[in-house]
Amino acid sequence: MTGMVGAVEQDAAWWALHDFAPLLRWSAGRVVLLGDAAHAMLPHQGQGANQAIEDAVTLAHCLAAAGPGEPGLLRAIARYERLRRARTRQTQRYSRLAARLLHLPDGPDAARRDTGLSTLATDLAWIHQHDAHEHLAAGTEP
Ligand SMILES: Cc1cc2nc3c(=O)[nH]c(=O)nc-3n(C[C@H](O)[C@H](O)[C@H](O)COP(=O)(O)OP(=O)(O)OC[C@H]3O[C@@H](n4cnc5c(N)ncnc54)[C@H](O)[C@@H]3O)c2cc1C
């Protein structure tokens, strides 16, 4: 492992971070997006891959429960989008917010941020305690 890391040229230690504004829709007909293609986010909440996995669980469930034929498929895709859109948008927003907060220079804003860290686990419980299966079972659709 250290050999692999050591073989990487120094230039590769730099990469650009990108996100994009929430898309208006994630599907066109039978084609549907998930993961970064649907909602690329900054990595500052460590959520990009996690949200992709939640998408996959939700989409798989919606497809498995789909009614017959093309209409059933399109309804399943629409349901998946409804179930996932609000949460991924919120996570995108919080990732941007964290990017800003984590790079504050020393000063009163940074001090306020540090004080708030004591409640971080509770503040971010909506991210980390989410259970995609429970969400589906509850039928919670915004
Ligand atoms: C610095 C950094 C730290 C991160 N830390 C975390 C973290 O701690 N936790 C977390 O959950 N997430 C983290 N992420 C985010 C995570 O890496 C991404 O959100 C996740 O990889 C997205 O998965 P994906 O399958 O949607 O897209 P990708 O992983 O980008 O997969 C897309 C795949 O499609 C392939 N592809 C593209 N075009 C074509 C084509 N035309 N034909 C065939 N194949 C194609 C690509 O080669 C790629 O393999 C981090 C990201 C960065 C940059």
mmCIF file with all atom_site columns, C-alpha atoms and ligand atoms in Angstrom:
data_model
loop_
_atom_site.group_PDB
_atom_site.id
_atom_site.type_symbol
_atom_site.label_atom_id
_atom_site.label_alt_id
_atom_site.label_comp_id
_atom_site.label_asym_id
_atom_site.label_entity_id
_atom_site.label_seq_id
_atom_site.pdbx_PDB_ins_code
_atom_site.Cartn_x
_atom_site.Cartn_y
_atom_site.Cartn_z
_atom_site.occupancy
_atom_site.B_iso_or_equiv
_atom_site.pdbx_formal_charge
_atom_site.auth_seq_id
_atom_site.auth_comp_id
_atom_site.auth_asym_id
_atom_site.auth_atom_id
_atom_site.pdbx_PDB_model_num
ATOM   1   C CA  . MET A 1 1   ? 0.000   0.000  0.000   1.00 0.00 ? 1   MET A CA  1
ATOM   2   C CA  . THR A 1 2   ? 2.738   2.514  0.927   1.00 0.00 ? 2   THR A CA  1
ATOM   3   C CA  . GLY A 1 3   ? 4.520   1.484  -2.292  1.00 0.00 ? 3   GLY A CA  1
ATOM   4   C CA  . MET A 1 4   ? 1.410   2.351  -4.293  1.00 0.00 ? 4   MET A CA  1
ATOM   5   C CA  . VAL A 1 5   ? 0.980   5.720  -2.578  1.00 0.00 ? 5   VAL A CA  1
ATOM   6   C CA  . GLY A 1 6   ? 4.697   6.462  -2.895  1.00 0.00 ? 6   GLY A CA  1
ATOM   7   C CA  . ALA A 1 7   ? 4.603   5.782  -6.643  1.00 0.00 ? 7   ALA A CA  1
ATOM   8   C CA  . VAL A 1 8   ? 2.078   8.577  -7.209  1.00 0.00 ? 8   VAL A CA  1
ATOM   9   C CA  . GLU A 1 9   ? 3.662   11.712 -8.588  1.00 0.00 ? 9   GLU A CA  1
ATOM   10  C CA  . GLN A 1 10  ? 3.351   14.772 -6.366  1.00 0.00 ? 10  GLN A CA  1
ATOM   11  C CA  . ASP A 1 11  ? 1.187   16.604 -8.947  1.00 0.00 ? 11  ASP A CA  1
ATOM   12  C CA  . ALA A 1 12  ? -1.568  14.054 -8.354  1.00 0.00 ? 12  ALA A CA  1
ATOM   13  C CA  . ALA A 1 13  ? -2.014  15.418 -4.809  1.00 0.00 ? 13  ALA A CA  1
ATOM   14  C CA  . TRP A 1 14  ? -4.062  18.259 -6.301  1.00 0.00 ? 14  TRP A CA  1
ATOM   15  C CA  . TRP A 1 15  ? -7.554  17.940 -7.643  1.00 0.00 ? 15  TRP A CA  1
ATOM   16  C CA  . ALA A 1 16  ? -10.474 20.249 -8.226  1.00 0.00 ? 16  ALA A CA  1
ATOM   17  C CA  . LEU A 1 17  ? -13.650 20.010 -6.141  1.00 0.00 ? 17  LEU A CA  1
ATOM   18  C CA  . HIS A 1 18  ? -16.917 20.563 -7.976  1.00 0.00 ? 18  HIS A CA  1
ATOM   19  C CA  . ASP A 1 19  ? -20.594 20.460 -7.213  1.00 0.00 ? 19  ASP A CA  1
ATOM   20  C CA  . PHE A 1 20  ? -23.546 21.749 -9.134  1.00 0.00 ? 20  PHE A CA  1
ATOM   21  C CA  . ALA A 1 21  ? -26.890 23.358 -8.471  1.00 0.00 ? 21  ALA A CA  1
ATOM   22  C CA  . PRO A 1 22  ? -29.768 20.899 -7.959  1.00 0.00 ? 22  PRO A CA  1
ATOM   23  C CA  . LEU A 1 23  ? -31.112 19.553 -11.250 1.00 0.00 ? 23  LEU A CA  1
ATOM   24  C CA  . LEU A 1 24  ? -34.739 20.178 -12.135 1.00 0.00 ? 24  LEU A CA  1
ATOM   25  C CA  . ARG A 1 25  ? -35.209 16.523 -13.042 1.00 0.00 ? 25  ARG A CA  1
ATOM   26  C CA  . TRP A 1 26  ? -33.207 13.320 -12.852 1.00 0.00 ? 26  TRP A CA  1
ATOM   27  C CA  . SER A 1 27  ? -34.871 11.307 -15.577 1.00 0.00 ? 27  SER A CA  1
ATOM   28  C CA  . ALA A 1 28  ? -35.993 11.335 -19.185 1.00 0.00 ? 28  ALA A CA  1
ATOM   29  C CA  . GLY A 1 29  ? -38.222 8.422  -20.111 1.00 0.00 ? 29  GLY A CA  1
ATOM   30  C CA  . ARG A 1 30  ? -36.558 5.183  -19.066 1.00 0.00 ? 30  ARG A CA  1
ATOM   31  C CA  . VAL A 1 31  ? -33.199 6.837  -18.318 1.00 0.00 ? 31  VAL A CA  1
ATOM   32  C CA  . VAL A 1 32  ? -32.630 7.900  -14.718 1.00 0.00 ? 32  VAL A CA  1
ATOM   33  C CA  . LEU A 1 33  ? -29.663 9.362  -12.835 1.00 0.00 ? 33  LEU A CA  1
ATOM   34  C CA  . LEU A 1 34  ? -28.325 8.570  -9.403  1.00 0.00 ? 34  LEU A CA  1
ATOM   35  C CA  . GLY A 1 35  ? -25.243 9.462  -7.378  1.00 0.00 ? 35  GLY A CA  1
ATOM   36  C CA  . ASP A 1 36  ? -22.978 12.287 -8.499  1.00 0.00 ? 36  ASP A CA  1
ATOM   37  C CA  . ALA A 1 37  ? -24.642 12.451 -11.908 1.00 0.00 ? 37  ALA A CA  1
ATOM   38  C CA  . ALA A 1 38  ? -27.867 13.489 -10.139 1.00 0.00 ? 38  ALA A CA  1
ATOM   39  C CA  . HIS A 1 39  ? -26.503 15.557 -7.263  1.00 0.00 ? 39  HIS A CA  1
ATOM   40  C CA  . ALA A 1 40  ? -22.731 16.050 -7.185  1.00 0.00 ? 40  ALA A CA  1
ATOM   41  C CA  . MET A 1 41  ? -21.780 17.639 -3.879  1.00 0.00 ? 41  MET A CA  1
ATOM   42  C CA  . LEU A 1 42  ? -18.648 18.927 -2.189  1.00 0.00 ? 42  LEU A CA  1
ATOM   43  C CA  . PRO A 1 43  ? -16.988 16.247 -0.047  1.00 0.00 ? 43  PRO A CA  1
ATOM   44  C CA  . HIS A 1 44  ? -17.090 18.234 3.210   1.00 0.00 ? 44  HIS A CA  1
ATOM   45  C CA  . GLN A 1 45  ? -19.883 16.154 4.752   1.00 0.00 ? 45  GLN A CA  1
ATOM   46  C CA  . GLY A 1 46  ? -18.450 12.897 3.406   1.00 0.00 ? 46  GLY A CA  1
ATOM   47  C CA  . GLN A 1 47  ? -21.798 12.180 1.787   1.00 0.00 ? 47  GLN A CA  1
ATOM   48  C CA  . GLY A 1 48  ? -21.370 11.811 -1.992  1.00 0.00 ? 48  GLY A CA  1
ATOM   49  C CA  . ALA A 1 49  ? -20.946 8.035  -2.029  1.00 0.00 ? 49  ALA A CA  1
ATOM   50  C CA  . ASN A 1 50  ? -23.361 7.595  0.894   1.00 0.00 ? 50  ASN A CA  1
ATOM   51  C CA  . GLN A 1 51  ? -26.094 9.444  -0.971  1.00 0.00 ? 51  GLN A CA  1
ATOM   52  C CA  . ALA A 1 52  ? -25.371 7.368  -4.088  1.00 0.00 ? 52  ALA A CA  1
ATOM   53  C CA  . ILE A 1 53  ? -25.892 4.189  -2.038  1.00 0.00 ? 53  ILE A CA  1
ATOM   54  C CA  . GLU A 1 54  ? -29.152 5.518  -0.569  1.00 0.00 ? 54  GLU A CA  1
ATOM   55  C CA  . ASP A 1 55  ? -30.272 6.380  -4.119  1.00 0.00 ? 55  ASP A CA  1
ATOM   56  C CA  . ALA A 1 56  ? -29.464 2.848  -5.259  1.00 0.00 ? 56  ALA A CA  1
ATOM   57  C CA  . VAL A 1 57  ? -31.390 1.239  -2.374  1.00 0.00 ? 57  VAL A CA  1
ATOM   58  C CA  . THR A 1 58  ? -34.389 3.462  -3.030  1.00 0.00 ? 58  THR A CA  1
ATOM   59  C CA  . LEU A 1 59  ? -34.369 3.031  -6.804  1.00 0.00 ? 59  LEU A CA  1
ATOM   60  C CA  . ALA A 1 60  ? -34.015 -0.749 -6.493  1.00 0.00 ? 60  ALA A CA  1
ATOM   61  C CA  . HIS A 1 61  ? -36.985 -0.855 -4.132  1.00 0.00 ? 61  HIS A CA  1
ATOM   62  C CA  . CYS A 1 62  ? -39.135 1.366  -6.360  1.00 0.00 ? 62  CYS A CA  1
ATOM   63  C CA  . LEU A 1 63  ? -38.312 -0.752 -9.436  1.00 0.00 ? 63  LEU A CA  1
ATOM   64  C CA  . ALA A 1 64  ? -39.019 -4.005 -7.589  1.00 0.00 ? 64  ALA A CA  1
ATOM   65  C CA  . ALA A 1 65  ? -42.415 -2.651 -6.485  1.00 0.00 ? 65  ALA A CA  1
ATOM   66  C CA  . ALA A 1 66  ? -43.245 -1.204 -9.936  1.00 0.00 ? 66  ALA A CA  1
ATOM   67  C CA  . GLY A 1 67  ? -46.553 -1.957 -11.577 1.00 0.00 ? 67  GLY A CA  1
ATOM   68  C CA  . PRO A 1 68  ? -46.629 -3.661 -14.969 1.00 0.00 ? 68  PRO A CA  1
ATOM   69  C CA  . GLY A 1 69  ? -45.310 -2.290 -18.261 1.00 0.00 ? 69  GLY A CA  1
ATOM   70  C CA  . GLU A 1 70  ? -43.935 1.098  -19.221 1.00 0.00 ? 70  GLU A CA  1
ATOM   71  C CA  . PRO A 1 71  ? -46.441 3.090  -17.098 1.00 0.00 ? 71  PRO A CA  1
ATOM   72  C CA  . GLY A 1 72  ? -45.414 1.147  -13.990 1.00 0.00 ? 72  GLY A CA  1
ATOM   73  C CA  . LEU A 1 73  ? -41.747 1.770  -14.743 1.00 0.00 ? 73  LEU A CA  1
ATOM   74  C CA  . LEU A 1 74  ? -42.243 5.508  -15.237 1.00 0.00 ? 74  LEU A CA  1
ATOM   75  C CA  . ARG A 1 75  ? -44.248 5.754  -11.999 1.00 0.00 ? 75  ARG A CA  1
ATOM   76  C CA  . ALA A 1 76  ? -41.476 3.906  -10.153 1.00 0.00 ? 76  ALA A CA  1
ATOM   77  C CA  . ILE A 1 77  ? -38.848 6.326  -11.493 1.00 0.00 ? 77  ILE A CA  1
ATOM   78  C CA  . ALA A 1 78  ? -40.998 9.319  -10.537 1.00 0.00 ? 78  ALA A CA  1
ATOM   79  C CA  . ARG A 1 79  ? -41.465 7.877  -7.032  1.00 0.00 ? 79  ARG A CA  1
ATOM   80  C CA  . TYR A 1 80  ? -37.717 7.384  -6.641  1.00 0.00 ? 80  TYR A CA  1
ATOM   81  C CA  . GLU A 1 81  ? -37.108 11.032 -7.584  1.00 0.00 ? 81  GLU A CA  1
ATOM   82  C CA  . ARG A 1 82  ? -39.766 12.236 -5.133  1.00 0.00 ? 82  ARG A CA  1
ATOM   83  C CA  . LEU A 1 83  ? -38.254 10.182 -2.323  1.00 0.00 ? 83  LEU A CA  1
ATOM   84  C CA  . ARG A 1 84  ? -34.684 11.320 -2.899  1.00 0.00 ? 84  ARG A CA  1
ATOM   85  C CA  . ARG A 1 85  ? -34.769 14.893 -4.149  1.00 0.00 ? 85  ARG A CA  1
ATOM   86  C CA  . ALA A 1 86  ? -35.291 16.883 -0.930  1.00 0.00 ? 86  ALA A CA  1
ATOM   87  C CA  . ARG A 1 87  ? -32.744 14.939 1.091   1.00 0.00 ? 87  ARG A CA  1
ATOM   88  C CA  . THR A 1 88  ? -29.984 15.128 -1.520  1.00 0.00 ? 88  THR A CA  1
ATOM   89  C CA  . ARG A 1 89  ? -30.596 18.857 -2.057  1.00 0.00 ? 89  ARG A CA  1
ATOM   90  C CA  . GLN A 1 90  ? -30.309 19.454 1.657   1.00 0.00 ? 90  GLN A CA  1
ATOM   91  C CA  . THR A 1 91  ? -27.098 17.424 1.774   1.00 0.00 ? 91  THR A CA  1
ATOM   92  C CA  . GLN A 1 92  ? -25.669 19.417 -1.133  1.00 0.00 ? 92  GLN A CA  1
ATOM   93  C CA  . ARG A 1 93  ? -26.487 22.641 0.739   1.00 0.00 ? 93  ARG A CA  1
ATOM   94  C CA  . TYR A 1 94  ? -24.918 21.429 3.980   1.00 0.00 ? 94  TYR A CA  1
ATOM   95  C CA  . SER A 1 95  ? -21.792 20.266 2.133   1.00 0.00 ? 95  SER A CA  1
ATOM   96  C CA  . ARG A 1 96  ? -21.331 23.784 0.748   1.00 0.00 ? 96  ARG A CA  1
ATOM   97  C CA  . LEU A 1 97  ? -21.945 25.239 4.179   1.00 0.00 ? 97  LEU A CA  1
ATOM   98  C CA  . ALA A 1 98  ? -19.383 22.897 5.754   1.00 0.00 ? 98  ALA A CA  1
ATOM   99  C CA  . ALA A 1 99  ? -16.842 23.792 3.043   1.00 0.00 ? 99  ALA A CA  1
ATOM   100 C CA  . ARG A 1 100 ? -17.194 27.459 4.019   1.00 0.00 ? 100 ARG A CA  1
ATOM   101 C CA  . LEU A 1 101 ? -17.124 26.823 7.776   1.00 0.00 ? 101 LEU A CA  1
ATOM   102 C CA  . LEU A 1 102 ? -14.148 24.477 7.676   1.00 0.00 ? 102 LEU A CA  1
ATOM   103 C CA  . HIS A 1 103 ? -12.022 27.076 5.888   1.00 0.00 ? 103 HIS A CA  1
ATOM   104 C CA  . LEU A 1 104 ? -12.776 30.083 8.078   1.00 0.00 ? 104 LEU A CA  1
ATOM   105 C CA  . PRO A 1 105 ? -9.711  32.079 9.091   1.00 0.00 ? 105 PRO A CA  1
ATOM   106 C CA  . ASP A 1 106 ? -9.018  32.485 12.810  1.00 0.00 ? 106 ASP A CA  1
ATOM   107 C CA  . GLY A 1 107 ? -11.393 35.038 14.316  1.00 0.00 ? 107 GLY A CA  1
ATOM   108 C CA  . PRO A 1 108 ? -14.868 35.426 15.825  1.00 0.00 ? 108 PRO A CA  1
ATOM   109 C CA  . ASP A 1 109 ? -16.626 33.404 13.087  1.00 0.00 ? 109 ASP A CA  1
ATOM   110 C CA  . ALA A 1 110 ? -14.229 30.497 13.572  1.00 0.00 ? 110 ALA A CA  1
ATOM   111 C CA  . ALA A 1 111 ? -14.671 30.739 17.357  1.00 0.00 ? 111 ALA A CA  1
ATOM   112 C CA  . ARG A 1 112 ? -18.489 30.579 16.946  1.00 0.00 ? 112 ARG A CA  1
ATOM   113 C CA  . ARG A 1 113 ? -18.090 27.558 14.674  1.00 0.00 ? 113 ARG A CA  1
ATOM   114 C CA  . ASP A 1 114 ? -15.863 25.816 17.224  1.00 0.00 ? 114 ASP A CA  1
ATOM   115 C CA  . THR A 1 115 ? -18.372 26.423 20.020  1.00 0.00 ? 115 THR A CA  1
ATOM   116 C CA  . GLY A 1 116 ? -21.107 24.884 17.856  1.00 0.00 ? 116 GLY A CA  1
ATOM   117 C CA  . LEU A 1 117 ? -19.063 21.705 17.319  1.00 0.00 ? 117 LEU A CA  1
ATOM   118 C CA  . SER A 1 118 ? -20.217 20.352 20.685  1.00 0.00 ? 118 SER A CA  1
ATOM   119 C CA  . THR A 1 119 ? -23.698 19.739 19.225  1.00 0.00 ? 119 THR A CA  1
ATOM   120 C CA  . LEU A 1 120 ? -22.479 18.525 15.844  1.00 0.00 ? 120 LEU A CA  1
ATOM   121 C CA  . ALA A 1 121 ? -23.626 14.929 16.292  1.00 0.00 ? 121 ALA A CA  1
ATOM   122 C CA  . THR A 1 122 ? -27.174 16.064 17.088  1.00 0.00 ? 122 THR A CA  1
ATOM   123 C CA  . ASP A 1 123 ? -27.196 18.776 14.426  1.00 0.00 ? 123 ASP A CA  1
ATOM   124 C CA  . LEU A 1 124 ? -26.187 16.289 11.746  1.00 0.00 ? 124 LEU A CA  1
ATOM   125 C CA  . ALA A 1 125 ? -28.298 13.386 12.990  1.00 0.00 ? 125 ALA A CA  1
ATOM   126 C CA  . TRP A 1 126 ? -30.651 13.900 10.034  1.00 0.00 ? 126 TRP A CA  1
ATOM   127 C CA  . ILE A 1 127 ? -27.734 12.920 7.785   1.00 0.00 ? 127 ILE A CA  1
ATOM   128 C CA  . HIS A 1 128 ? -26.174 10.103 9.762   1.00 0.00 ? 128 HIS A CA  1
ATOM   129 C CA  . GLN A 1 129 ? -29.208 8.446  11.331  1.00 0.00 ? 129 GLN A CA  1
ATOM   130 C CA  . HIS A 1 130 ? -31.207 8.264  8.118   1.00 0.00 ? 130 HIS A CA  1
ATOM   131 C CA  . ASP A 1 131 ? -32.266 4.754  7.156   1.00 0.00 ? 131 ASP A CA  1
ATOM   132 C CA  . ALA A 1 132 ? -33.308 4.457  3.511   1.00 0.00 ? 132 ALA A CA  1
ATOM   133 C CA  . HIS A 1 133 ? -35.271 1.261  4.232   1.00 0.00 ? 133 HIS A CA  1
ATOM   134 C CA  . GLU A 1 134 ? -37.223 2.895  7.079   1.00 0.00 ? 134 GLU A CA  1
ATOM   135 C CA  . HIS A 1 135 ? -37.872 5.938  4.886   1.00 0.00 ? 135 HIS A CA  1
ATOM   136 C CA  . LEU A 1 136 ? -39.354 3.667  2.218   1.00 0.00 ? 136 LEU A CA  1
ATOM   137 C CA  . ALA A 1 137 ? -41.401 1.695  4.726   1.00 0.00 ? 137 ALA A CA  1
ATOM   138 C CA  . ALA A 1 138 ? -42.804 4.911  6.195   1.00 0.00 ? 138 ALA A CA  1
ATOM   139 C CA  . GLY A 1 139 ? -43.744 6.002  2.688   1.00 0.00 ? 139 GLY A CA  1
ATOM   140 C CA  . THR A 1 140 ? -42.399 9.453  3.552   1.00 0.00 ? 140 THR A CA  1
ATOM   141 C CA  . GLU A 1 141 ? -42.614 11.358 0.292   1.00 0.00 ? 141 GLU A CA  1
ATOM   142 C CA  . PRO A 1 142 ? -42.207 15.127 0.335   1.00 0.00 ? 142 PRO A CA  1
HETATM 143 C C1  . LIG B 2 .   ? -11.808 14.437 -2.069  1.00 0.00 ? 1   LIG B C1  1
HETATM 144 C C2  . LIG B 2 .   ? -13.098 13.671 -2.014  1.00 0.00 ? 1   LIG B C2  1
HETATM 145 C C3  . LIG B 2 .   ? -13.470 13.053 -0.816  1.00 0.00 ? 1   LIG B C3  1
HETATM 146 C C4  . LIG B 2 .   ? -14.674 12.360 -0.734  1.00 0.00 ? 1   LIG B C4  1
HETATM 147 N N1  . LIG B 2 .   ? -15.017 11.764 0.457   1.00 0.00 ? 1   LIG B N1  1
HETATM 148 C C5  . LIG B 2 .   ? -16.169 11.104 0.553   1.00 0.00 ? 1   LIG B C5  1
HETATM 149 C C6  . LIG B 2 .   ? -16.535 10.478 1.793   1.00 0.00 ? 1   LIG B C6  1
HETATM 150 O O1  . LIG B 2 .   ? -15.824 10.524 2.792   1.00 0.00 ? 1   LIG B O1  1
HETATM 151 N N2  . LIG B 2 .   ? -17.732 9.847  1.857   1.00 0.00 ? 1   LIG B N2  1
HETATM 152 C C7  . LIG B 2 .   ? -18.560 9.763  0.773   1.00 0.00 ? 1   LIG B C7  1
HETATM 153 O O2  . LIG B 2 .   ? -19.638 9.178  0.889   1.00 0.00 ? 1   LIG B O2  1
HETATM 154 N N3  . LIG B 2 .   ? -18.222 10.330 -0.411  1.00 0.00 ? 1   LIG B N3  1
HETATM 155 C C8  . LIG B 2 .   ? -17.055 10.986 -0.554  1.00 0.00 ? 1   LIG B C8  1
HETATM 156 N N4  . LIG B 2 .   ? -16.707 11.557 -1.754  1.00 0.00 ? 1   LIG B N4  1
HETATM 157 C C9  . LIG B 2 .   ? -17.647 11.515 -2.887  1.00 0.00 ? 1   LIG B C9  1
HETATM 158 C C10 . LIG B 2 .   ? -17.647 10.190 -3.645  1.00 0.00 ? 1   LIG B C10 1
HETATM 159 O O3  . LIG B 2 .   ? -16.353 9.867  -4.110  1.00 0.00 ? 1   LIG B O3  1
HETATM 160 C C11 . LIG B 2 .   ? -18.604 10.335 -4.841  1.00 0.00 ? 1   LIG B C11 1
HETATM 161 O O4  . LIG B 2 .   ? -19.798 10.965 -4.441  1.00 0.00 ? 1   LIG B O4  1
HETATM 162 C C12 . LIG B 2 .   ? -18.954 8.966  -5.396  1.00 0.00 ? 1   LIG B C12 1
HETATM 163 O O5  . LIG B 2 .   ? -17.787 8.353  -5.933  1.00 0.00 ? 1   LIG B O5  1
HETATM 164 C C13 . LIG B 2 .   ? -20.007 9.098  -6.493  1.00 0.00 ? 1   LIG B C13 1
HETATM 165 O O6  . LIG B 2 .   ? -20.259 7.829  -7.017  1.00 0.00 ? 1   LIG B O6  1
HETATM 166 P P1  . LIG B 2 .   ? -20.910 7.701  -8.435  1.00 0.00 ? 1   LIG B P1  1
HETATM 167 O O7  . LIG B 2 .   ? -21.005 6.219  -8.683  1.00 0.00 ? 1   LIG B O7  1
HETATM 168 O O8  . LIG B 2 .   ? -22.166 8.515  -8.500  1.00 0.00 ? 1   LIG B O8  1
HETATM 169 O O9  . LIG B 2 .   ? -19.918 8.389  -9.455  1.00 0.00 ? 1   LIG B O9  1
HETATM 170 P P2  . LIG B 2 .   ? -18.410 7.967  -9.790  1.00 0.00 ? 1   LIG B P2  1
HETATM 171 O O10 . LIG B 2 .   ? -17.717 7.353  -8.607  1.00 0.00 ? 1   LIG B O10 1
HETATM 172 O O11 . LIG B 2 .   ? -17.805 9.190  -10.406 1.00 0.00 ? 1   LIG B O11 1
HETATM 173 O O12 . LIG B 2 .   ? -18.578 6.822  -10.859 1.00 0.00 ? 1   LIG B O12 1
HETATM 174 C C14 . LIG B 2 .   ? -18.901 7.119  -12.192 1.00 0.00 ? 1   LIG B C14 1
HETATM 175 C C15 . LIG B 2 .   ? -18.175 6.100  -13.050 1.00 0.00 ? 1   LIG B C15 1
HETATM 176 O O13 . LIG B 2 .   ? -18.632 6.223  -14.386 1.00 0.00 ? 1   LIG B O13 1
HETATM 177 C C16 . LIG B 2 .   ? -17.523 6.149  -15.243 1.00 0.00 ? 1   LIG B C16 1
HETATM 178 N N5  . LIG B 2 .   ? -17.893 6.796  -16.503 1.00 0.00 ? 1   LIG B N5  1
HETATM 179 C C17 . LIG B 2 .   ? -17.984 8.122  -16.757 1.00 0.00 ? 1   LIG B C17 1
HETATM 180 N N6  . LIG B 2 .   ? -18.359 8.333  -18.035 1.00 0.00 ? 1   LIG B N6  1
HETATM 181 C C18 . LIG B 2 .   ? -18.529 7.117  -18.579 1.00 0.00 ? 1   LIG B C18 1
HETATM 182 C C19 . LIG B 2 .   ? -18.934 6.670  -19.864 1.00 0.00 ? 1   LIG B C19 1
HETATM 183 N N7  . LIG B 2 .   ? -19.232 7.521  -20.846 1.00 0.00 ? 1   LIG B N7  1
HETATM 184 N N8  . LIG B 2 .   ? -18.997 5.348  -20.083 1.00 0.00 ? 1   LIG B N8  1
HETATM 185 C C20 . LIG B 2 .   ? -18.704 4.459  -19.089 1.00 0.00 ? 1   LIG B C20 1
HETATM 186 N N9  . LIG B 2 .   ? -18.324 4.827  -17.851 1.00 0.00 ? 1   LIG B N9  1
HETATM 187 C C21 . LIG B 2 .   ? -18.233 6.136  -17.597 1.00 0.00 ? 1   LIG B C21 1
HETATM 188 C C22 . LIG B 2 .   ? -16.410 6.843  -14.482 1.00 0.00 ? 1   LIG B C22 1
HETATM 189 O O14 . LIG B 2 .   ? -15.139 6.427  -14.953 1.00 0.00 ? 1   LIG B O14 1
HETATM 190 C C23 . LIG B 2 .   ? -16.667 6.343  -13.067 1.00 0.00 ? 1   LIG B C23 1
HETATM 191 O O15 . LIG B 2 .   ? -16.024 5.120  -12.790 1.00 0.00 ? 1   LIG B O15 1
HETATM 192 C C24 . LIG B 2 .   ? -15.507 12.252 -1.874  1.00 0.00 ? 1   LIG B C24 1
HETATM 193 C C25 . LIG B 2 .   ? -15.118 12.863 -3.073  1.00 0.00 ? 1   LIG B C25 1
HETATM 194 C C26 . LIG B 2 .   ? -13.931 13.572 -3.145  1.00 0.00 ? 1   LIG B C26 1
HETATM 195 C C27 . LIG B 2 .   ? -13.540 14.202 -4.448  1.00 0.00 ? 1   LIG B C27 1
#
